[in-house]
PDB file of C-alpha atoms in Angstrom:
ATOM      1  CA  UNK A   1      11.988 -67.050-112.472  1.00 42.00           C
ATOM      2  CA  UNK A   2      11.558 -64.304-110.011  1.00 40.00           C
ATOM      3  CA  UNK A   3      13.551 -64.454-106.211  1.00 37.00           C
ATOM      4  CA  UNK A   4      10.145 -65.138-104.704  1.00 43.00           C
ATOM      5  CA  UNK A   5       9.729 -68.021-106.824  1.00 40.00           C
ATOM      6  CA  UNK A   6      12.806 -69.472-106.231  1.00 35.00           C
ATOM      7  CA  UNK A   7      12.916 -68.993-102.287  1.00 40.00           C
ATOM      8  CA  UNK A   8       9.138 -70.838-102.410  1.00 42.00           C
ATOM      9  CA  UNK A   9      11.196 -73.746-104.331  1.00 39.00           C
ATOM     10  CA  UNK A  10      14.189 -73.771-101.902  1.00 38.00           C
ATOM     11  CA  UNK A  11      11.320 -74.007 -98.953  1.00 39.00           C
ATOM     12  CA  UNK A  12       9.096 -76.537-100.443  1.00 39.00           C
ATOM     13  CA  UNK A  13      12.097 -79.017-100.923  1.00 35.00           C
ATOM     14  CA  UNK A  14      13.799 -78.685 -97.586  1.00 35.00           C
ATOM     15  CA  UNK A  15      13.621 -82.313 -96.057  1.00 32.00           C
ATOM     16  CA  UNK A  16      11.941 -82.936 -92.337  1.00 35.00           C
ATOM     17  CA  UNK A  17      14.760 -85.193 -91.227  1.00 35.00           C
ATOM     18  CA  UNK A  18      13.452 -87.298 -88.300  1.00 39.00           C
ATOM     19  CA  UNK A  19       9.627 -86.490 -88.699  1.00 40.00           C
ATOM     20  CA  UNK A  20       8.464 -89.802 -90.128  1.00 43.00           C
ATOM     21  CA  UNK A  21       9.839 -92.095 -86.759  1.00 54.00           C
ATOM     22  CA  UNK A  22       7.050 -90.764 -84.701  1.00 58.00           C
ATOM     23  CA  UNK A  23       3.509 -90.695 -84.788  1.00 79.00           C
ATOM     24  CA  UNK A  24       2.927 -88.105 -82.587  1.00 92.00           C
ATOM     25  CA  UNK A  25       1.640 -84.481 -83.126  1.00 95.00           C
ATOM     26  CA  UNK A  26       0.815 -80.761 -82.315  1.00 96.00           C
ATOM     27  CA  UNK A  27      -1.961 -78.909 -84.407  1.00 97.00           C
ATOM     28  CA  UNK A  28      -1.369 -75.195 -85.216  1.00 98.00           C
ATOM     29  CA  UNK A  29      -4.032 -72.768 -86.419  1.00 98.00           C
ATOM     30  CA  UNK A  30      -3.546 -68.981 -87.553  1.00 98.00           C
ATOM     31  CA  UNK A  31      -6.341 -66.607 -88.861  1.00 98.00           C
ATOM     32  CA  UNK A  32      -6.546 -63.231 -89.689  1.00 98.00           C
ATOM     33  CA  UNK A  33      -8.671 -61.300 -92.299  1.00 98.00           C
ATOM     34  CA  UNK A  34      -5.519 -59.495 -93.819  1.00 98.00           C
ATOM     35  CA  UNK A  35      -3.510 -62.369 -94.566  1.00 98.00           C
ATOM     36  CA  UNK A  36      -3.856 -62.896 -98.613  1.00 97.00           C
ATOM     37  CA  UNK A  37      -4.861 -66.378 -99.896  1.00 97.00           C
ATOM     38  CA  UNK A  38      -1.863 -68.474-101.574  1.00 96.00           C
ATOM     39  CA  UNK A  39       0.254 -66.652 -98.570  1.00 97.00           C
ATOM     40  CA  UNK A  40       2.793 -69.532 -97.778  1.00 97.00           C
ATOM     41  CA  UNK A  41       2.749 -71.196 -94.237  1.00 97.00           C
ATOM     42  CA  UNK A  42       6.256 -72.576 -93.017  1.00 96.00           C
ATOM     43  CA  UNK A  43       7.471 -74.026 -89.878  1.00 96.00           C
ATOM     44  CA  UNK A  44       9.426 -76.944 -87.745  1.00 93.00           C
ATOM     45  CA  UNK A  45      11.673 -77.346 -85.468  1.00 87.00           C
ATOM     46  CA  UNK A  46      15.703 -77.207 -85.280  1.00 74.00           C
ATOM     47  CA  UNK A  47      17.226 -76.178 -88.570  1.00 75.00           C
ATOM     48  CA  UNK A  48      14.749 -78.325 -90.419  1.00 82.00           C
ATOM     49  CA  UNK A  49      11.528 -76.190 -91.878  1.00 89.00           C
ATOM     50  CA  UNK A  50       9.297 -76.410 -95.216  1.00 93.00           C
ATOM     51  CA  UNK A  51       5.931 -75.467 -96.034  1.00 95.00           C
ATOM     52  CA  UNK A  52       3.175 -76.623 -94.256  1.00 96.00           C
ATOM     53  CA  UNK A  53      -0.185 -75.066 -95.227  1.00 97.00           C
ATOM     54  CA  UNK A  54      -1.181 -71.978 -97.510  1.00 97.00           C
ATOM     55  CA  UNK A  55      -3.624 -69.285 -96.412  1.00 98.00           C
ATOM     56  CA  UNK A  56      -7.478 -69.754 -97.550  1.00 97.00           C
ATOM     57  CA  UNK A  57      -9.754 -66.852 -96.862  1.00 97.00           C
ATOM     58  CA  UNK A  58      -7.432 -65.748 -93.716  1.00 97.00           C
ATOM     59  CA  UNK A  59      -6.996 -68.936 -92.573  1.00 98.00           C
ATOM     60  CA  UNK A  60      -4.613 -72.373 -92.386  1.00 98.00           C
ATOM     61  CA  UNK A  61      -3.792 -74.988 -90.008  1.00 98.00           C
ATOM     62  CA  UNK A  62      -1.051 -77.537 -90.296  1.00 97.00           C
ATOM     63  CA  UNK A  63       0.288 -80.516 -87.685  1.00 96.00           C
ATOM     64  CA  UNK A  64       3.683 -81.340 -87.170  1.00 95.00           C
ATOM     65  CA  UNK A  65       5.305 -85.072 -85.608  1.00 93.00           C
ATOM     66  CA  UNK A  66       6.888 -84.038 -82.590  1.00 90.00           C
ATOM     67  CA  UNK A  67       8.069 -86.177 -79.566  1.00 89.00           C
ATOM     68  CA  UNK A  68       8.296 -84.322 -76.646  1.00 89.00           C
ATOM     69  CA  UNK A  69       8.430 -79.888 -75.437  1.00 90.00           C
ATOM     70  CA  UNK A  70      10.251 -78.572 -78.769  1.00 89.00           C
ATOM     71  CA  UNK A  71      11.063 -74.793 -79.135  1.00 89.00           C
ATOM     72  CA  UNK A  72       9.658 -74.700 -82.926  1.00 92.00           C
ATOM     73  CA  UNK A  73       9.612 -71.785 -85.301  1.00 92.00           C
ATOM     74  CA  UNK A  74       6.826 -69.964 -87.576  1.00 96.00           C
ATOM     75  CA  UNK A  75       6.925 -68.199 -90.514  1.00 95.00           C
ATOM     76  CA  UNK A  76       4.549 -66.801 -93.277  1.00 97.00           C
ATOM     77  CA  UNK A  77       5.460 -65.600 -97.143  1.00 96.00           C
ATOM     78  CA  UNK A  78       3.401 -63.453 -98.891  1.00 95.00           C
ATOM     79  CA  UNK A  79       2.226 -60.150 -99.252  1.00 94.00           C
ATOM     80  CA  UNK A  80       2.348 -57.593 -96.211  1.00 94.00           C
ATOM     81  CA  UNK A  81       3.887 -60.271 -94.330  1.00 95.00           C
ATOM     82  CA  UNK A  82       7.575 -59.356 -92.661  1.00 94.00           C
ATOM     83  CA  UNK A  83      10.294 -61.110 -93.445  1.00 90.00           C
ATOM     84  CA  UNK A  84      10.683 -62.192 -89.104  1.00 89.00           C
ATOM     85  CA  UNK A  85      10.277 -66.154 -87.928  1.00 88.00           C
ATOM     86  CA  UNK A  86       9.274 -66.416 -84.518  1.00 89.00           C
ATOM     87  CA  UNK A  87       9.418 -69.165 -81.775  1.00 91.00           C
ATOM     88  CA  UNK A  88       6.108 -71.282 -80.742  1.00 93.00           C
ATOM     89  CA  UNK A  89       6.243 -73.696 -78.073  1.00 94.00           C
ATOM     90  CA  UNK A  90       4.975 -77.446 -78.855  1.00 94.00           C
ATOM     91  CA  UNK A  91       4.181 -80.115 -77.215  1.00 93.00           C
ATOM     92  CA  UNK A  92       2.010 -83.458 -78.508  1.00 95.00           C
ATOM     93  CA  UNK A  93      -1.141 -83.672 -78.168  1.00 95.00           C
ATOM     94  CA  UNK A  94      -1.575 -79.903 -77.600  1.00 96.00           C
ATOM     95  CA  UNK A  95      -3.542 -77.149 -79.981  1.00 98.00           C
ATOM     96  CA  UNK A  96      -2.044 -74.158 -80.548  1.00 98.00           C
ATOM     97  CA  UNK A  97      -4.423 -71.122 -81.722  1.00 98.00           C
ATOM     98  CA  UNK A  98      -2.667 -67.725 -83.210  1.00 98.00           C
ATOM     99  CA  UNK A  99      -4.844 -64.983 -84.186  1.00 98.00           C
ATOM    100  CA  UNK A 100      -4.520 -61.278 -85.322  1.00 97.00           C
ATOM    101  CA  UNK A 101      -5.869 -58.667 -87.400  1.00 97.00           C
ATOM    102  CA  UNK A 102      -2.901 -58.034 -89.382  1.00 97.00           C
ATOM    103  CA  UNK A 103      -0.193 -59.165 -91.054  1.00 96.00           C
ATOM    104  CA  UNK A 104       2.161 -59.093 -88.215  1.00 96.00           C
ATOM    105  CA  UNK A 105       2.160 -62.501 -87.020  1.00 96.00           C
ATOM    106  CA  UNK A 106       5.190 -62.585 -84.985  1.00 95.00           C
ATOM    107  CA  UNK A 107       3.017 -60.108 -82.497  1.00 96.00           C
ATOM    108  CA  UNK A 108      -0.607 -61.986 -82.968  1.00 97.00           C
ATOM    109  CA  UNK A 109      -2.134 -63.330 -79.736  1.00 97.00           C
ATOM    110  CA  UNK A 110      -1.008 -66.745 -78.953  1.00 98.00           C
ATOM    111  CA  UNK A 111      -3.353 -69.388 -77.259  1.00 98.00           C
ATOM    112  CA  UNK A 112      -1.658 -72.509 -75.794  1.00 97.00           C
ATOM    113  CA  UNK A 113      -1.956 -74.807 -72.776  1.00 97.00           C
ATOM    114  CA  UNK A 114       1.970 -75.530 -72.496  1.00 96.00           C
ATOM    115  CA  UNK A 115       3.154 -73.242 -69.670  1.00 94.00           C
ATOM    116  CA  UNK A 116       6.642 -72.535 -71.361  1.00 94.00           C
ATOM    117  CA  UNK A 117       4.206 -70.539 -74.131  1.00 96.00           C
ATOM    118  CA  UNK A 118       3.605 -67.903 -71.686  1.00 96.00           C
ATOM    119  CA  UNK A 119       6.835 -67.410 -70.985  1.00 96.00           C
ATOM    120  CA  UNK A 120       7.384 -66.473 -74.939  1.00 96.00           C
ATOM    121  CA  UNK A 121       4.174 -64.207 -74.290  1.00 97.00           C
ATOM    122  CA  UNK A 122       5.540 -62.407 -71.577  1.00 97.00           C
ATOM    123  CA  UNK A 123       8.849 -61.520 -73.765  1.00 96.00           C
ATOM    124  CA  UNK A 124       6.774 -60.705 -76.938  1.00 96.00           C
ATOM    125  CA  UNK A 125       4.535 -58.324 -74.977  1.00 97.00           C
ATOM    126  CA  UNK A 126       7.534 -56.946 -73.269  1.00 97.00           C
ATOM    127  CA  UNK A 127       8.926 -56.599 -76.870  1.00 96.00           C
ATOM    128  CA  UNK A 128       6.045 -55.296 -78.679  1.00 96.00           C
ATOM    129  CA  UNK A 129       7.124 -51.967 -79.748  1.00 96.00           C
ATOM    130  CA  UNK A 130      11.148 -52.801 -80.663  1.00 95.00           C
ATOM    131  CA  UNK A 131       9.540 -55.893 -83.180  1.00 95.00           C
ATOM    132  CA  UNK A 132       7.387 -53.765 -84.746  1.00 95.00           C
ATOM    133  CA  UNK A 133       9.634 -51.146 -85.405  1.00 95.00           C
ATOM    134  CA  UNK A 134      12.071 -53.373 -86.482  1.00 93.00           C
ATOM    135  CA  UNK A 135       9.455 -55.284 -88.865  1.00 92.00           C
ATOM    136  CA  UNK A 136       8.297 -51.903 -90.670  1.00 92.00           C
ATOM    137  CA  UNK A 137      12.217 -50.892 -90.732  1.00 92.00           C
ATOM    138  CA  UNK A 138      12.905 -54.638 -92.660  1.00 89.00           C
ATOM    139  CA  UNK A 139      10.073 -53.762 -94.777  1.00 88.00           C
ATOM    140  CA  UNK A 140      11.260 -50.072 -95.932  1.00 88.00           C
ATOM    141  CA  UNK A 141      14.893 -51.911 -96.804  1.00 88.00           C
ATOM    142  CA  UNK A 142      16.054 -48.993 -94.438  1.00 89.00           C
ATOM    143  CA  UNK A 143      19.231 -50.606 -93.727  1.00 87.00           C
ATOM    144  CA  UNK A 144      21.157 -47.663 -91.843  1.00 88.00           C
ATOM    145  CA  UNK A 145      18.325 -47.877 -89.092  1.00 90.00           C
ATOM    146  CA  UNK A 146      18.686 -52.074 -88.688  1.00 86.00           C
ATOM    147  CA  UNK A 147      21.561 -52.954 -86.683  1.00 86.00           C
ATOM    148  CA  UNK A 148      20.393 -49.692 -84.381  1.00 90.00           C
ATOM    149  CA  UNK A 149      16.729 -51.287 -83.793  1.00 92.00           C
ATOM    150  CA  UNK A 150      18.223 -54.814 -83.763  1.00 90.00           C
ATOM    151  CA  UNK A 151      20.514 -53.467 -80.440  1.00 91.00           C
ATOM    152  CA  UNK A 152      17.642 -51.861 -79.112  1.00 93.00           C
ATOM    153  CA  UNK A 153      15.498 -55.097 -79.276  1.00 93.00           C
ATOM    154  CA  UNK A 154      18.447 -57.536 -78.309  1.00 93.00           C
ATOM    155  CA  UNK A 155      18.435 -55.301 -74.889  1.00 95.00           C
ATOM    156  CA  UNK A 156      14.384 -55.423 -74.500  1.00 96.00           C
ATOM    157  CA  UNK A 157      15.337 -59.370 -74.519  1.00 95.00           C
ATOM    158  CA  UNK A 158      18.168 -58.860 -71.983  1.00 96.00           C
ATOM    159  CA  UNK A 159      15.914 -56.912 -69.852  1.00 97.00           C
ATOM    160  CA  UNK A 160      13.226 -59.085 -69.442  1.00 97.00           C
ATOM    161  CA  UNK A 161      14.983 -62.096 -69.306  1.00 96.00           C
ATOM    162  CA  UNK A 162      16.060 -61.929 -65.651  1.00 95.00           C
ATOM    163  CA  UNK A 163      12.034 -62.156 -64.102  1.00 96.00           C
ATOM    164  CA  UNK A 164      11.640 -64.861 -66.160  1.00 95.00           C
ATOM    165  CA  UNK A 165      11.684 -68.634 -64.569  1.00 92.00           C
ATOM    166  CA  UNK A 166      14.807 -70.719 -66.457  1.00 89.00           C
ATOM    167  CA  UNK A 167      12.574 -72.958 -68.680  1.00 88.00           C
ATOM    168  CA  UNK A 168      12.843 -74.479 -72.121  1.00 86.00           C
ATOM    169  CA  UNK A 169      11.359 -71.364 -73.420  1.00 90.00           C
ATOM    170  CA  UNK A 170      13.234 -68.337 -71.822  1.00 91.00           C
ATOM    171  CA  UNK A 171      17.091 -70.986 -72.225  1.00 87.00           C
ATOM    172  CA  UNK A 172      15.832 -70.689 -76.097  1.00 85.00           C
ATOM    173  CA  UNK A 173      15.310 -67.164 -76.035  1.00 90.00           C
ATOM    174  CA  UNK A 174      18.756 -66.450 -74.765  1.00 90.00           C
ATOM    175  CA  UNK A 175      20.317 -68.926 -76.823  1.00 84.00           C
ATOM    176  CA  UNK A 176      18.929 -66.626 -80.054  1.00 85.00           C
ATOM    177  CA  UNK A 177      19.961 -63.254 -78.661  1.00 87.00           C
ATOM    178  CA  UNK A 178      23.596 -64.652 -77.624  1.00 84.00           C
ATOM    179  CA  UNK A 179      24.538 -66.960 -80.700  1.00 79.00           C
ATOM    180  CA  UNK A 180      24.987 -64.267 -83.417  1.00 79.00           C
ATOM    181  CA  UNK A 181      26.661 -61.821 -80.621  1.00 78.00           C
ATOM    182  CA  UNK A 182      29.442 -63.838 -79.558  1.00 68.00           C
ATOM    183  CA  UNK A 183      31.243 -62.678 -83.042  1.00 68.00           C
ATOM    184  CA  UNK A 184      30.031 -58.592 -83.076  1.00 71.00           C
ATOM    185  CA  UNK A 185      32.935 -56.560 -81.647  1.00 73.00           C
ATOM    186  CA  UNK A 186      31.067 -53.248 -80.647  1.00 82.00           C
ATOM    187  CA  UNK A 187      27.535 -54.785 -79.190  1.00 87.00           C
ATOM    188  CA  UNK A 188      27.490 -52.039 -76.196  1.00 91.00           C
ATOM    189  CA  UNK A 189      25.897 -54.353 -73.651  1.00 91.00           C
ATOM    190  CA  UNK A 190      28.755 -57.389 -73.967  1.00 90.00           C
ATOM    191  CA  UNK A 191      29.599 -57.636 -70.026  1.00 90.00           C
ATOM    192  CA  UNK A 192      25.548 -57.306 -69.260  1.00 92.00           C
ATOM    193  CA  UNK A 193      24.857 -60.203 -71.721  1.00 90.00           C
ATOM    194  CA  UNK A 194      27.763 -62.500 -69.928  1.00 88.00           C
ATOM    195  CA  UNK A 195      26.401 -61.968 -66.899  1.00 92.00           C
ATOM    196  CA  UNK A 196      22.666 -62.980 -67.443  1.00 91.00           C
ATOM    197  CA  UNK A 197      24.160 -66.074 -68.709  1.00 88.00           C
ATOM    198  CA  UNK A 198      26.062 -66.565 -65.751  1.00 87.00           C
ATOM    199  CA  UNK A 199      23.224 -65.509 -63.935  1.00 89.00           C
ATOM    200  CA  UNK A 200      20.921 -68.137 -65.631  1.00 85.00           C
ATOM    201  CA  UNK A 201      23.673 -70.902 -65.408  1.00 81.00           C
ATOM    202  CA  UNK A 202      23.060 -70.709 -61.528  1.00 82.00           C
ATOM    203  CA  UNK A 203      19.661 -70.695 -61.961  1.00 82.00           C
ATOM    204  CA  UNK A 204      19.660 -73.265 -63.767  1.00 74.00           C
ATOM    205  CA  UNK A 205      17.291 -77.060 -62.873  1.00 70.00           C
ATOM    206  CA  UNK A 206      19.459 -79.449 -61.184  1.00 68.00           C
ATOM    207  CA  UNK A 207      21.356 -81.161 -64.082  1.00 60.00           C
ATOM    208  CA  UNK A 208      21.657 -78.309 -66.116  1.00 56.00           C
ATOM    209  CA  UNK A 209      24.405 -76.524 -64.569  1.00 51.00           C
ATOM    210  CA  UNK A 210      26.197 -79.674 -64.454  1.00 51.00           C
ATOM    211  CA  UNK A 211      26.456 -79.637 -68.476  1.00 46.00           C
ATOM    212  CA  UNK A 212      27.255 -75.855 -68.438  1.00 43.00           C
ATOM    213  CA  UNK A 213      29.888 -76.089 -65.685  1.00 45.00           C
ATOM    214  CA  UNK A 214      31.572 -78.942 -68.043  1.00 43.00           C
ATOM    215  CA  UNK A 215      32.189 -77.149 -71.162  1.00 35.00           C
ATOM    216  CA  UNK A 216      32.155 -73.522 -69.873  1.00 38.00           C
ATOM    217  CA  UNK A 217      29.291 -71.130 -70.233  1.00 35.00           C
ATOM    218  CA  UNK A 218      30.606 -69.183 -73.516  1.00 37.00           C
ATOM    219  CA  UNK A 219      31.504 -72.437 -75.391  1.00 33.00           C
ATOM    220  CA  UNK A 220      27.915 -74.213 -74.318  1.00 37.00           C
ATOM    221  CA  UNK A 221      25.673 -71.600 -75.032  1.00 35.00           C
ATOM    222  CA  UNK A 222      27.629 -71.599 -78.666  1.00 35.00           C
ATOM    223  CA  UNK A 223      26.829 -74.807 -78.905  1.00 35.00           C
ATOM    224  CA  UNK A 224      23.164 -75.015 -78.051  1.00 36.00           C
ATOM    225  CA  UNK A 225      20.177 -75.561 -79.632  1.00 36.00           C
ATOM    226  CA  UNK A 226      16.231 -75.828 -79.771  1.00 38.00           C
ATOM    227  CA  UNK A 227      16.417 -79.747 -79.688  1.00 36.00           C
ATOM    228  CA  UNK A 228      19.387 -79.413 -77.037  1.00 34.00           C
ATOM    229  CA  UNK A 229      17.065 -77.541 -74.936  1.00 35.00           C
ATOM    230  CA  UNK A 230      14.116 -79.493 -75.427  1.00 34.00           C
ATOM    231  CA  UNK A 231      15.722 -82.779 -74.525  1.00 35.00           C
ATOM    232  CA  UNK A 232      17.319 -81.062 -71.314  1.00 34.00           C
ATOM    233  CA  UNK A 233      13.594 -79.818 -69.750  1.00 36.00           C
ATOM    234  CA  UNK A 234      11.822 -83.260 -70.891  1.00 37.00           C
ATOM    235  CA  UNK A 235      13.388 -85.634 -68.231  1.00 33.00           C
TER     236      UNK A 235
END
């Protein structure tokens, strides 16, 4: 059994923990004419994904139980696709349309009612160039150039982060950059990334400071996650 085969097992049996105690749902659907058939679709929310759909003539769509704004997460196996999940915004009730002409889905225009979507857009677009140089880099196994296009795309996030309102969406985003820095030693732009934290923290909706002011910014924004987030901006 090849490693493909076995990470398509290891997918396929993860369990959806909480998914069956609501009835409510958001529809995703993806197209593009260079995505193979039998490409895998996976997605959910939190830690918990599995596969949802496989590709037919370009295409799939796939619903998910959801309760209330979630920061969810995409991602597609198969050939020409890169080995890069990417964030969606969902909501029930709400259709979510992704299309491209590639295989570079985490780039692909996103259509979406839910406001906190375009706030993903804006950092994407802002983004653009750093993903898909770090995508093609991934692809090429050309290690010595990843942690050098990883910095340079971490401070693309940093630097758009700031005109950004302080929504479910752009809390998310800076939750992802921060979490695996907190630990790297020699990440050049340390001080910068405290203070857009700090900076966020007193930007913050009226609540939300509260709960960073009681455990400290450092230790909360260790501690955060999608559903964290989600719960905070659905009251």
């Amino acid at each position: 059994m090849n490693k493909k085969s076995i990470m398509t097992m290891m997918l396929a049996l993860v369990v959806m923990t909480g998914w069956a105690q609501t009835t409510n749902t958001v529809t995703i659907t993806g197209s593009s004419p260079a995505l193979k058939d039998s490409t895998l679709v996976v997605a959910g929310t939190g830690l918990s994904l599995s596969v949802v759909d496989t590709v037919q003539s370009g295409r799939f769509a796939f619903t998910l139980p959801i309760e209330e704004l979630t920061a969810g997460y995409l991602l597609l196996v198969g050939e020409g696709c890169p080995n890069y999940s990417f964030s969606l915004m969902m909501k029930p009730d709400v259709t979510i349309k992704l299309t491209g002409t590639d295989c570079l889905y985490p780039l692909w225009k996103v259509e979406s009612p839910i406001p906190e979507q375009q706030t993903m857009n804006r950092i994407t677009e802002h983004c653009r160039d750093a993903i898909k140089e770090f995508i093609q880099i991934e692809q090429k196994k050309d290690w010595n150039k990843l942690d050098s296009i990883n910095t340079v795309l971490v401070k693309q996030h940093m630097d758009i982060l700031p005109s950004l309102p302080v929504d479910a969406a752009s809390l998310n985003d800076l939750w992802s950059i921060s979490r695996p820095l907190k630990n790297m030693k020699d990440f050049p732009y340390m001080e910068e990334l405290k203070n857009l934290e700090k900076s966020f923290a007193a930007r913050a909706p009226k609540g939300f400071e509260d709960q960073l002011a009681e455990k400290g910014l450092k230790t909360s924004w260790q501690k955060f996650t999608p559903i964290f987030i989600r719960r905070m901006f659905s009251r």
